[in-house]
mmCIF file of C-alpha atoms in Angstrom:
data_model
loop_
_atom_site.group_PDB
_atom_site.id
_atom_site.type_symbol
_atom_site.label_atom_id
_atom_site.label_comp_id
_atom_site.label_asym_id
_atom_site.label_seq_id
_atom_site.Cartn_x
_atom_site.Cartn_y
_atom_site.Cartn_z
ATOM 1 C CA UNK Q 1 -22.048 14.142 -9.263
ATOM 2 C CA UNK Q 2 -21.588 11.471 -7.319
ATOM 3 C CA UNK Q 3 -18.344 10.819 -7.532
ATOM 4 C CA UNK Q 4 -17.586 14.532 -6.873
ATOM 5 C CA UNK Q 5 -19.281 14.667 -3.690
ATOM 6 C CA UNK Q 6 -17.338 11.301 -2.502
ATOM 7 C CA UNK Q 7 -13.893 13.165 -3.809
ATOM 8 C CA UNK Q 8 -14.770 16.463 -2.403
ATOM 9 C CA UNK Q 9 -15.455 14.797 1.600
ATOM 10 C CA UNK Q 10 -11.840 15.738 3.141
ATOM 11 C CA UNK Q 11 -13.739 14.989 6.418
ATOM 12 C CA UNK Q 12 -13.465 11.337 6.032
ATOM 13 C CA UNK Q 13 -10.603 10.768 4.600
ATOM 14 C CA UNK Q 14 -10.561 7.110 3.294
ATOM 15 C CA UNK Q 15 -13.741 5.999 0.968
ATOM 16 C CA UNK Q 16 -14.479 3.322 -1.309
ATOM 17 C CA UNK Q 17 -14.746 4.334 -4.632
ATOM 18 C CA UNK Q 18 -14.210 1.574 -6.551
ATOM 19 C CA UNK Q 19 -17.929 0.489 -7.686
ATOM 20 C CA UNK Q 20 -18.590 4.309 -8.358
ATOM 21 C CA UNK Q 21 -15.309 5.133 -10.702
ATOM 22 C CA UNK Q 22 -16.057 1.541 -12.551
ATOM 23 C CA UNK Q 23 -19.514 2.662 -12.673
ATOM 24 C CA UNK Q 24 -18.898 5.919 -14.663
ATOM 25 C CA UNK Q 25 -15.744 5.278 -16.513
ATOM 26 C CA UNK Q 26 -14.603 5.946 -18.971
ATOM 27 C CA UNK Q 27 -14.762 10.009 -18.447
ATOM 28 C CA UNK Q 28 -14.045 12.259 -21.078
ATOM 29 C CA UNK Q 29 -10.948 12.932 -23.065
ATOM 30 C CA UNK Q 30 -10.353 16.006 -22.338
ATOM 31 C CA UNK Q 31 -10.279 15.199 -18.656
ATOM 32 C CA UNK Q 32 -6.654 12.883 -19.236
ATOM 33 C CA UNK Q 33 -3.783 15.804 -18.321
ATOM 34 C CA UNK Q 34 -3.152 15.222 -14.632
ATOM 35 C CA UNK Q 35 -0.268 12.908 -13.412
ATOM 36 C CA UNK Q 36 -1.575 9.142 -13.117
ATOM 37 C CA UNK Q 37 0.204 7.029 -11.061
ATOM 38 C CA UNK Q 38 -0.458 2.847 -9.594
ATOM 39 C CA UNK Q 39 0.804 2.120 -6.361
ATOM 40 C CA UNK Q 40 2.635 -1.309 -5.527
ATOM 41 C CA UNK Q 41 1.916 -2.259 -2.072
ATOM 42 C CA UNK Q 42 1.052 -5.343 -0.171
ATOM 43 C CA UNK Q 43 -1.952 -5.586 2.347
ATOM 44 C CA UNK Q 44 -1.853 -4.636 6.448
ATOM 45 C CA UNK Q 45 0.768 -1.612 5.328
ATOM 46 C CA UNK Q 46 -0.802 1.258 6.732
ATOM 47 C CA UNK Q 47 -1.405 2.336 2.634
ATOM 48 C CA UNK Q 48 -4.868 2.929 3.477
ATOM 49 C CA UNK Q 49 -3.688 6.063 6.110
ATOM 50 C CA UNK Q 50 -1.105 6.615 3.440
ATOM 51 C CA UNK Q 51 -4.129 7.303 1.008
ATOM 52 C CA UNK Q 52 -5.746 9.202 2.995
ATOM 53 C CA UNK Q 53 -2.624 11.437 3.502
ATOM 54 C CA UNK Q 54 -1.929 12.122 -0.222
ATOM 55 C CA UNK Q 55 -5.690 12.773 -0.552
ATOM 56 C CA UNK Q 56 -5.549 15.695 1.679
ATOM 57 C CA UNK Q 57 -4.020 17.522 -1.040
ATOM 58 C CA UNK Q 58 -6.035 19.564 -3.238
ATOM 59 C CA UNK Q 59 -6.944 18.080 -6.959
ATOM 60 C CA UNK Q 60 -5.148 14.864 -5.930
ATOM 61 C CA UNK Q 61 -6.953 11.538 -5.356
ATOM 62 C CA UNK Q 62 -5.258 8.296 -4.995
ATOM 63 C CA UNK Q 63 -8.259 5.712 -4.763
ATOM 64 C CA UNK Q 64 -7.578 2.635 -2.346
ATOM 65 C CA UNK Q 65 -7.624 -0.099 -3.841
ATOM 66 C CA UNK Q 66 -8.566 -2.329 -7.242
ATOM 67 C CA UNK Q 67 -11.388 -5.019 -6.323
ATOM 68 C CA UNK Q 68 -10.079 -8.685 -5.562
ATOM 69 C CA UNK Q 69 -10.764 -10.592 -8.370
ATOM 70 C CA UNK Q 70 -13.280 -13.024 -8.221
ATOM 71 C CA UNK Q 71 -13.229 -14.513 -11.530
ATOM 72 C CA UNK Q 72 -16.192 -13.125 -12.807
ATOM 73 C CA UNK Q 73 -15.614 -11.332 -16.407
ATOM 74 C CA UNK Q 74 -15.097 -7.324 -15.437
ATOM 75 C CA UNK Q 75 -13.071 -8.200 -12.412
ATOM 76 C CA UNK Q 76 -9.832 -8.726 -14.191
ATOM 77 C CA UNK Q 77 -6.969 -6.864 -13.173
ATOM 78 C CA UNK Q 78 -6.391 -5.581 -16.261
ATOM 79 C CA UNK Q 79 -9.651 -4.598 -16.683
ATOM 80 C CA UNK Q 80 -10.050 -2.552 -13.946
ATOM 81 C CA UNK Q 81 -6.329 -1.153 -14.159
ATOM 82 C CA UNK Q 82 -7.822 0.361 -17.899
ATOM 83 C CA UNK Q 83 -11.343 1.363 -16.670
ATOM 84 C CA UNK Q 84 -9.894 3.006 -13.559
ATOM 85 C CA UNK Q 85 -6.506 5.167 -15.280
ATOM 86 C CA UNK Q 86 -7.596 5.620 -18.617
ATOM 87 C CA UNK Q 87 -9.031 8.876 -17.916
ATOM 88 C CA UNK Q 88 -8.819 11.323 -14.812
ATOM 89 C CA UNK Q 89 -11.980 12.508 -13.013
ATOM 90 C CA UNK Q 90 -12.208 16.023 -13.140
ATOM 91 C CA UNK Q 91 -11.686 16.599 -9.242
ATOM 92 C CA UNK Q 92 -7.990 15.141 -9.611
ATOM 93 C CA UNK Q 93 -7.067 17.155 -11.926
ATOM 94 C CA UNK Q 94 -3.349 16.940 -10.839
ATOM 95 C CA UNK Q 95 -2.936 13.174 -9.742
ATOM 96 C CA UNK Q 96 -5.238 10.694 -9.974
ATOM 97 C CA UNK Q 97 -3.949 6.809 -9.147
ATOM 98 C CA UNK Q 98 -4.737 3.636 -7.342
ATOM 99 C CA UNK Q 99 -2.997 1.356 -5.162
ATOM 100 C CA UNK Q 100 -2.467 -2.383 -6.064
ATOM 101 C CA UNK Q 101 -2.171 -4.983 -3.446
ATOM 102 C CA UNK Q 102 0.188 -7.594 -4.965
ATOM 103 C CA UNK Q 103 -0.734 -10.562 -3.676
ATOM 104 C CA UNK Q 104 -4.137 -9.800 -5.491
ATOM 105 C CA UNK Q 105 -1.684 -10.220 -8.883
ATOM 106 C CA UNK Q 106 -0.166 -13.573 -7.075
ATOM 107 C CA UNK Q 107 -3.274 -15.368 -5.966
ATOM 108 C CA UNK Q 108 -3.763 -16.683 -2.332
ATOM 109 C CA UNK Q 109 -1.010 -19.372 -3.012
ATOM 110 C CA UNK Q 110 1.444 -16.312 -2.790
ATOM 111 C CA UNK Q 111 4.494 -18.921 -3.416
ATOM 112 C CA UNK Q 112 2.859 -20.857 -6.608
ATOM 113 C CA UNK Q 113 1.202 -20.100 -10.017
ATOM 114 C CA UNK Q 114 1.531 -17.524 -12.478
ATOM 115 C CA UNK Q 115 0.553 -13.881 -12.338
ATOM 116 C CA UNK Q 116 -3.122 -12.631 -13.259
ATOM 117 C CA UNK Q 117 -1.712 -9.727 -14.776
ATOM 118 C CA UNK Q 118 0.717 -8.452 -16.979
ATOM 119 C CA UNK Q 119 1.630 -4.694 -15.602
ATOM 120 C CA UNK Q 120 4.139 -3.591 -18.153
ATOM 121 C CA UNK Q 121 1.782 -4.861 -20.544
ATOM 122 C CA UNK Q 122 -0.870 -3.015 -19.322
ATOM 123 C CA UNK Q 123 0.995 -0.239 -18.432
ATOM 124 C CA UNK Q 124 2.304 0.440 -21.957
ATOM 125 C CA UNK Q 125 -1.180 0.318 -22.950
ATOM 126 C CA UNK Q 126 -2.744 2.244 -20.392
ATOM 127 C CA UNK Q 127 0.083 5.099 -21.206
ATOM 128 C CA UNK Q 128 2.203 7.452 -19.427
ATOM 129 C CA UNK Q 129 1.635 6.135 -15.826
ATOM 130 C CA UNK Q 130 4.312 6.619 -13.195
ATOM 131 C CA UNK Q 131 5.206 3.620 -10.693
ATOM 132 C CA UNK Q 132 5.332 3.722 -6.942
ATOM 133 C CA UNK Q 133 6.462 1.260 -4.865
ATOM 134 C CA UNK Q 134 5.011 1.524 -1.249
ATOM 135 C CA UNK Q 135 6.716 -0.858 1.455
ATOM 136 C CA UNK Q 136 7.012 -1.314 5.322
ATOM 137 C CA UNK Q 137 10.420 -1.956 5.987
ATOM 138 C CA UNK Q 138 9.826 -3.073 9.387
ATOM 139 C CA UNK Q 139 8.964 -7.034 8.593
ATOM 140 C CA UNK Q 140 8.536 -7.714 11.731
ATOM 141 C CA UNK Q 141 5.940 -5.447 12.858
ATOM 142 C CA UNK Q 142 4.399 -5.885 9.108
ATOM 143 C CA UNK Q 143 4.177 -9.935 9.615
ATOM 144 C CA UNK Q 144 2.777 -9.174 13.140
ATOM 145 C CA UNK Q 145 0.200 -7.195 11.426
ATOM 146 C CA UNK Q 146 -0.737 -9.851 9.453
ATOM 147 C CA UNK Q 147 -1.439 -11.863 12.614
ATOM 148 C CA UNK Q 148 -3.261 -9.828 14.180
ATOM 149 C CA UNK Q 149 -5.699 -8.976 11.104
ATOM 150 C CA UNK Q 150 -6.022 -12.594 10.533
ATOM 151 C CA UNK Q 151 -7.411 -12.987 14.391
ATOM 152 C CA UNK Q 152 -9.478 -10.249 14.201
ATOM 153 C CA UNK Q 153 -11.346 -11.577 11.365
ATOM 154 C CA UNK Q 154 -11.616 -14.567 13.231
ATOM 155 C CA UNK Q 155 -13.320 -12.554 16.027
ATOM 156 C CA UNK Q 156 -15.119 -10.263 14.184
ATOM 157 C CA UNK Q 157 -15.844 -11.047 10.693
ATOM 158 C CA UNK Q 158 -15.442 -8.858 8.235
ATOM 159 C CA UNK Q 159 -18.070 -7.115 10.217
ATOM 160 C CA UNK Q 160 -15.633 -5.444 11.544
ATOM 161 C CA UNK Q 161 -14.515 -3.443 8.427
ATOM 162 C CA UNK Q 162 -18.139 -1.734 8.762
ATOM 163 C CA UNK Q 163 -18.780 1.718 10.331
ATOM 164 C CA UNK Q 164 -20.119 1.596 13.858
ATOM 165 C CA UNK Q 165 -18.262 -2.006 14.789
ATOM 166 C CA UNK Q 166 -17.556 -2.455 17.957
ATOM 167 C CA UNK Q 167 -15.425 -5.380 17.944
ATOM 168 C CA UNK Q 168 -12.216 -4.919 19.442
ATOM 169 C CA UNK Q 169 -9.005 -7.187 19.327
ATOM 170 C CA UNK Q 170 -7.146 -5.950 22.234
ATOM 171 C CA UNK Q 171 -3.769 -7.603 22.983
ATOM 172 C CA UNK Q 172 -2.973 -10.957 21.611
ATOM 173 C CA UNK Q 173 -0.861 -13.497 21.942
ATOM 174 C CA UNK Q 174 1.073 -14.354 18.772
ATOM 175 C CA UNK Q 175 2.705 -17.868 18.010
ATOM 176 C CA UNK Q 176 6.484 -18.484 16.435
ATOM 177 C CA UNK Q 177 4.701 -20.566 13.909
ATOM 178 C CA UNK Q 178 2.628 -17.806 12.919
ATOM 179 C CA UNK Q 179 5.653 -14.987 12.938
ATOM 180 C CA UNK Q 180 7.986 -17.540 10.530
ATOM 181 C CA UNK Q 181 5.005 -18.214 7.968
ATOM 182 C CA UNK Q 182 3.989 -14.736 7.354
ATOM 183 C CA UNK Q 183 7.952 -13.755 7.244
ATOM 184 C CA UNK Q 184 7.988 -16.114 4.484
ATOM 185 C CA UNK Q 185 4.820 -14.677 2.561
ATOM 186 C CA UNK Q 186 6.771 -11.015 3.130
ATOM 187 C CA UNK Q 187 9.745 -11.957 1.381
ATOM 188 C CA UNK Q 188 7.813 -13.489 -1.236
ATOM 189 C CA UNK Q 189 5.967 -10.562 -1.597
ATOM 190 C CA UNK Q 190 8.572 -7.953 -0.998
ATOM 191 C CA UNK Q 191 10.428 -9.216 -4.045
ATOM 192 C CA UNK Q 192 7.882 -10.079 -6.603
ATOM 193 C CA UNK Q 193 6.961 -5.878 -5.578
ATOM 194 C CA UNK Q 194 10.368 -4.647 -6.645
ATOM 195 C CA UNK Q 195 10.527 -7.228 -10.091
ATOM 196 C CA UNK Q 196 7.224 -5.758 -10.572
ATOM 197 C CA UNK Q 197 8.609 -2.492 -10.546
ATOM 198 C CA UNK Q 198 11.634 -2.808 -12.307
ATOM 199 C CA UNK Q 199 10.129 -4.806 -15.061
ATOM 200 C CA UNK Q 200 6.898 -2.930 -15.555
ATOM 201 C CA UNK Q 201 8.466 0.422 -16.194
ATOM 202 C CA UNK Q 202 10.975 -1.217 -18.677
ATOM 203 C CA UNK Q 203 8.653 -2.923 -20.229
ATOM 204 C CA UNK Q 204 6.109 0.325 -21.093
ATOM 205 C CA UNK Q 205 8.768 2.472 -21.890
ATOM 206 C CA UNK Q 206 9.160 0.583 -25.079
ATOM 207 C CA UNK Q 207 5.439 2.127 -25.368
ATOM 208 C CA UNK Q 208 5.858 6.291 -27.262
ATOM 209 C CA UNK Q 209 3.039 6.888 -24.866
ATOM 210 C CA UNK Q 210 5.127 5.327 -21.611
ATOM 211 C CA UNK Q 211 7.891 7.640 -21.494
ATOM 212 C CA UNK Q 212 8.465 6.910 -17.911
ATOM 213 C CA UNK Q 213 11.527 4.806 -17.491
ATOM 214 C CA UNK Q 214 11.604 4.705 -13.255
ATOM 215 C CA UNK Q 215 10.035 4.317 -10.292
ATOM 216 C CA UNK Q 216 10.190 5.835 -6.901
ATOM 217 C CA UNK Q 217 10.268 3.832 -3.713
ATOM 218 C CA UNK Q 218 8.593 4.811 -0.410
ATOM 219 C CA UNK Q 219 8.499 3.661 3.170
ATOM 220 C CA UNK Q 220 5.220 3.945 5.560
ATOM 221 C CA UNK Q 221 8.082 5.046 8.541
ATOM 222 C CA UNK Q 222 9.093 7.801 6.257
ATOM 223 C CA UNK Q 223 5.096 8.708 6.364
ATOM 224 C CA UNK Q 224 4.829 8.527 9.877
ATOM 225 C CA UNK Q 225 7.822 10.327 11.161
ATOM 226 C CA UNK Q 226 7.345 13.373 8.136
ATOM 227 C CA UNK Q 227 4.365 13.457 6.431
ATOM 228 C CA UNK Q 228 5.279 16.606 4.609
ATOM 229 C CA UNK Q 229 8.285 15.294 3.394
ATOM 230 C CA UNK Q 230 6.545 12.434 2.473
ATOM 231 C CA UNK Q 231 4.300 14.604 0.530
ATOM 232 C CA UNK Q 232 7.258 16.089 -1.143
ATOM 233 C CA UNK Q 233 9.408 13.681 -2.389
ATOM 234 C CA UNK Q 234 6.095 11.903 -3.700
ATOM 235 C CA UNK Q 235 5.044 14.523 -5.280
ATOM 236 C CA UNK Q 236 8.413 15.726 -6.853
ATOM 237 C CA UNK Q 237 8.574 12.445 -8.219
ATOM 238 C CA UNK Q 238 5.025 13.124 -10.051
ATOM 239 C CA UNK Q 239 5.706 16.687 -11.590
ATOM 240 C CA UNK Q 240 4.464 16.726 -15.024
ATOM 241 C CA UNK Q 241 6.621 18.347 -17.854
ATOM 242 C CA UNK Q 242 6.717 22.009 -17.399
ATOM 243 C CA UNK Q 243 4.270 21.744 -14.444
ATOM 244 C CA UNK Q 244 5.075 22.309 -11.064
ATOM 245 C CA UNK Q 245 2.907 20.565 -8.344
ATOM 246 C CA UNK Q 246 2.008 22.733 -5.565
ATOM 247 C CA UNK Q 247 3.845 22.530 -2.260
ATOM 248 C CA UNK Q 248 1.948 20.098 -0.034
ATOM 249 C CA UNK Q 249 0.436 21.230 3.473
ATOM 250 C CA UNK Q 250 -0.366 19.094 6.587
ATOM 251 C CA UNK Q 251 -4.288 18.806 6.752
ATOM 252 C CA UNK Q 252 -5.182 18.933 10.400
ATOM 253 C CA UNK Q 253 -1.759 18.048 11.789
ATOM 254 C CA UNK Q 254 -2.677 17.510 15.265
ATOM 255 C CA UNK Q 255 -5.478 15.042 14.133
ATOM 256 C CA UNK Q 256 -6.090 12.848 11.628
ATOM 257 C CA UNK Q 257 -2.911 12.305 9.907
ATOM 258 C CA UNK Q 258 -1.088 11.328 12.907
ATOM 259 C CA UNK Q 259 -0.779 7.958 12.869
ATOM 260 C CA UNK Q 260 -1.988 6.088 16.325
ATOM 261 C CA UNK Q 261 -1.260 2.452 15.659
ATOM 262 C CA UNK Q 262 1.324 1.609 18.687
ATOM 263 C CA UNK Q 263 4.808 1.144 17.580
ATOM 264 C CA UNK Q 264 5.634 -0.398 20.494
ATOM 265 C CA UNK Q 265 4.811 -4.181 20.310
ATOM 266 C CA UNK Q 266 5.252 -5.449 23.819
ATOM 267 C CA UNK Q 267 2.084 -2.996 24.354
ATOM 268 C CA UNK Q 268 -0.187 -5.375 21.839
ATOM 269 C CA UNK Q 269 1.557 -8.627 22.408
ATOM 270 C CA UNK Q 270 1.939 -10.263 25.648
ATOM 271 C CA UNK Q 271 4.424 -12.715 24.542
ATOM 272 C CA UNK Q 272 6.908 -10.225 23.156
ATOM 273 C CA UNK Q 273 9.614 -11.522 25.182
ATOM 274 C CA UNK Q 274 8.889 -15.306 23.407
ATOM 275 C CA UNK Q 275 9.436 -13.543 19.895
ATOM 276 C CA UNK Q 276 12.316 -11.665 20.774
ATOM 277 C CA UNK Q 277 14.228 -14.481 21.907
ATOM 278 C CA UNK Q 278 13.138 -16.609 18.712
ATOM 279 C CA UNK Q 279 15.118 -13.647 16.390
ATOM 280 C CA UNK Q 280 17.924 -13.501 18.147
ATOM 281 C CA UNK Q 281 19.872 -15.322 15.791
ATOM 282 C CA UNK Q 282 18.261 -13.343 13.398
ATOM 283 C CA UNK Q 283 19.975 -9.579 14.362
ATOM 284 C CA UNK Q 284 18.055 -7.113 11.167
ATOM 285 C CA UNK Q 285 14.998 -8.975 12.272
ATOM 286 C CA UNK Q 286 15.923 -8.560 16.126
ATOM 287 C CA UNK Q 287 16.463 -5.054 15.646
ATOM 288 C CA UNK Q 288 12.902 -4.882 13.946
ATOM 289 C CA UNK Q 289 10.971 -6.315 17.144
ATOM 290 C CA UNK Q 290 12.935 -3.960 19.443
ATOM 291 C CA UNK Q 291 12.031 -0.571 18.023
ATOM 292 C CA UNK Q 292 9.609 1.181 19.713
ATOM 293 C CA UNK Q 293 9.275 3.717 17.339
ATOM 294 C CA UNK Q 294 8.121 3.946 13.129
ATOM 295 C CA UNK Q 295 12.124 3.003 12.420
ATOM 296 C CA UNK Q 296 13.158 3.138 9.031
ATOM 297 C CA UNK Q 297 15.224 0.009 7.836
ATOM 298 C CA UNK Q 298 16.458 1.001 4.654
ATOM 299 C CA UNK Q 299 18.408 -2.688 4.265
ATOM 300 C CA UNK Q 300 15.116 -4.608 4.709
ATOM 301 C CA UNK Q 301 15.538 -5.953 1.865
ATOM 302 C CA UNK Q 302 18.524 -7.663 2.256
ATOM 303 C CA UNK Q 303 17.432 -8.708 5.457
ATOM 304 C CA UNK Q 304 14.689 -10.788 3.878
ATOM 305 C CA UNK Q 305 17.933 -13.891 3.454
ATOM 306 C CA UNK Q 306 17.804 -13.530 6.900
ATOM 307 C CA UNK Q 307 14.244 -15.363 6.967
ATOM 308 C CA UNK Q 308 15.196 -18.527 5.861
ATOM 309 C CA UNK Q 309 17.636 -18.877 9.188
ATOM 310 C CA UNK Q 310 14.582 -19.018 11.413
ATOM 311 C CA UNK Q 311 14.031 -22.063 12.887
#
């Protein structure tokens, strides 16, 4: 019941059901038809909005996101990955899924140490769950993000996170140093999200119950300048066998699933003209601070070399 009433509140949009989905897994067998689906993404992405969009849909829940783990027993990747997908609640009874932050996988040293987690392993065992990868192409504005997040917590807290706070961050200043090093962590991360991808669907095909042998990539710009095409392509990707999806609708278009964040950076950082002239050797990443707008850069990934040329 409980769980119901938290899937069935459209009015807020983004909740936190991780500690009640652990708490009554696993659900019944019967309830283990809809489309399941894990969704590769890396933190300060806008995935959380991008949650809340594909939860607007009816019988569809995406929940946002697997606990960090903390090394206790229970808080395993794996673990949770297994409680979480091995059966779907009875409220998404078309997709059901959970996003994956993959630096959680990679450990705070993002550039050292092995993986917690095996995906393809647990994939195959899991069973017949599709792949997303979820990206911002803009690195720029993503590592900017980061900076930002990483002084508001130094402000704030993680008081901040609560409902009601009243801390606000307000324009800030943000150093070179600070730009280079989370460019850096992006293009560690960027990559070790599309391995992930490639190898974990290859690796649970070999699974009878993982006949899924792809994955379909999506950008947070594509989200923000066409939700409903968003919508669709996601959820052609997801069609079950003989089961059509139904066609998505915009949920309160002129509200909550426009996106608000300010594209334009010289509007949140003063020393926007400091940055710009630090990536101008740099011309994908120059490009990136320019746009005013949620730009798609399809070629960010091969723009990632272009990292190491900062000075």
């Amino acid at each position: 019941l409980e769980v119901a009433q938290l899937l069935n509140n459209r009015k807020k949009h983004v909740v936190d059901l991780r500690s009640s989905l652990l708490k009554f897994a696993p659900r019944a067998e019967n309830q283990r038809d809809c489309r399941r689906v894990i969704i590769l993404k890396d933190g300060r992405s806008g995935s959380k909005w991008m949650s809340a969009l594909i939860n607007s849909q009816p019988d569809v829940f995406i929940l946002n996101e697997l606990k960090k783990p903390t090394g206790e027993p229970g808080t395993e990747l794996a673990v949770q990955l297994k409680k979480v997908l091995q059966f779907c609640p009875a409220q998404a009874s078309r997709v059901y899924g959970v996003t994956l932050d993959v630096k959680y996988m990679m450990g705070e040293k993002v550039f050292t140490g092995p993986d917690s987690l095996d995906l393809g392993k647990t994939l195959g065992e899991i069973g017949n769950v599709a792949v997303v990868l979820y990206a911002r192409t803009n690195l720029v504005k993503h590592a900017i993000a980061y900076s930002r997040n990483r002084i508001y917590l130094e402000k704030c807290g993680d008081n901040h996170r609560k409902k009601g706070s009243k801390c606000f961050l307000g324009p800030v200043n943000i150093t070179k140093g600070s730009l280079k090093q989370n460019l850096y962590v992006l293009q560690r991360v960027h990559r070790k999200m599309k391995s992930l991808a490639e190898t974990s669907v290859t690796t649970a095909a070999f699974s009878s119950r993982s006949p899924i042998s792809t994955y379909l990539t999506v950008f947070y710009e594509d989200a923000v300048q066409d939700p409903l095409r968003f919508l669709d392509g996601f959820f052609a990707f997801l069609n079950p066998p003989g089961q059509k999806l139904p066609v998505p609708e915009l949920v309160d278009p002129a509200g909550s699933f426009l996106k608000n964040t300010p594209e334009d950076l010289k509007t949140i950082v003063p020393n926007w003209l400091e940055l710009h002239s630090y990536l101008t050797n740099t011309p994908c990443l120059w490009d990136m601070i320019n746009t005013a707008t949620a730009q798609t850069f399809e070629d960010y990934f091969a723009c990632l070399d272009s990292i190491n040329m900062l000075a």
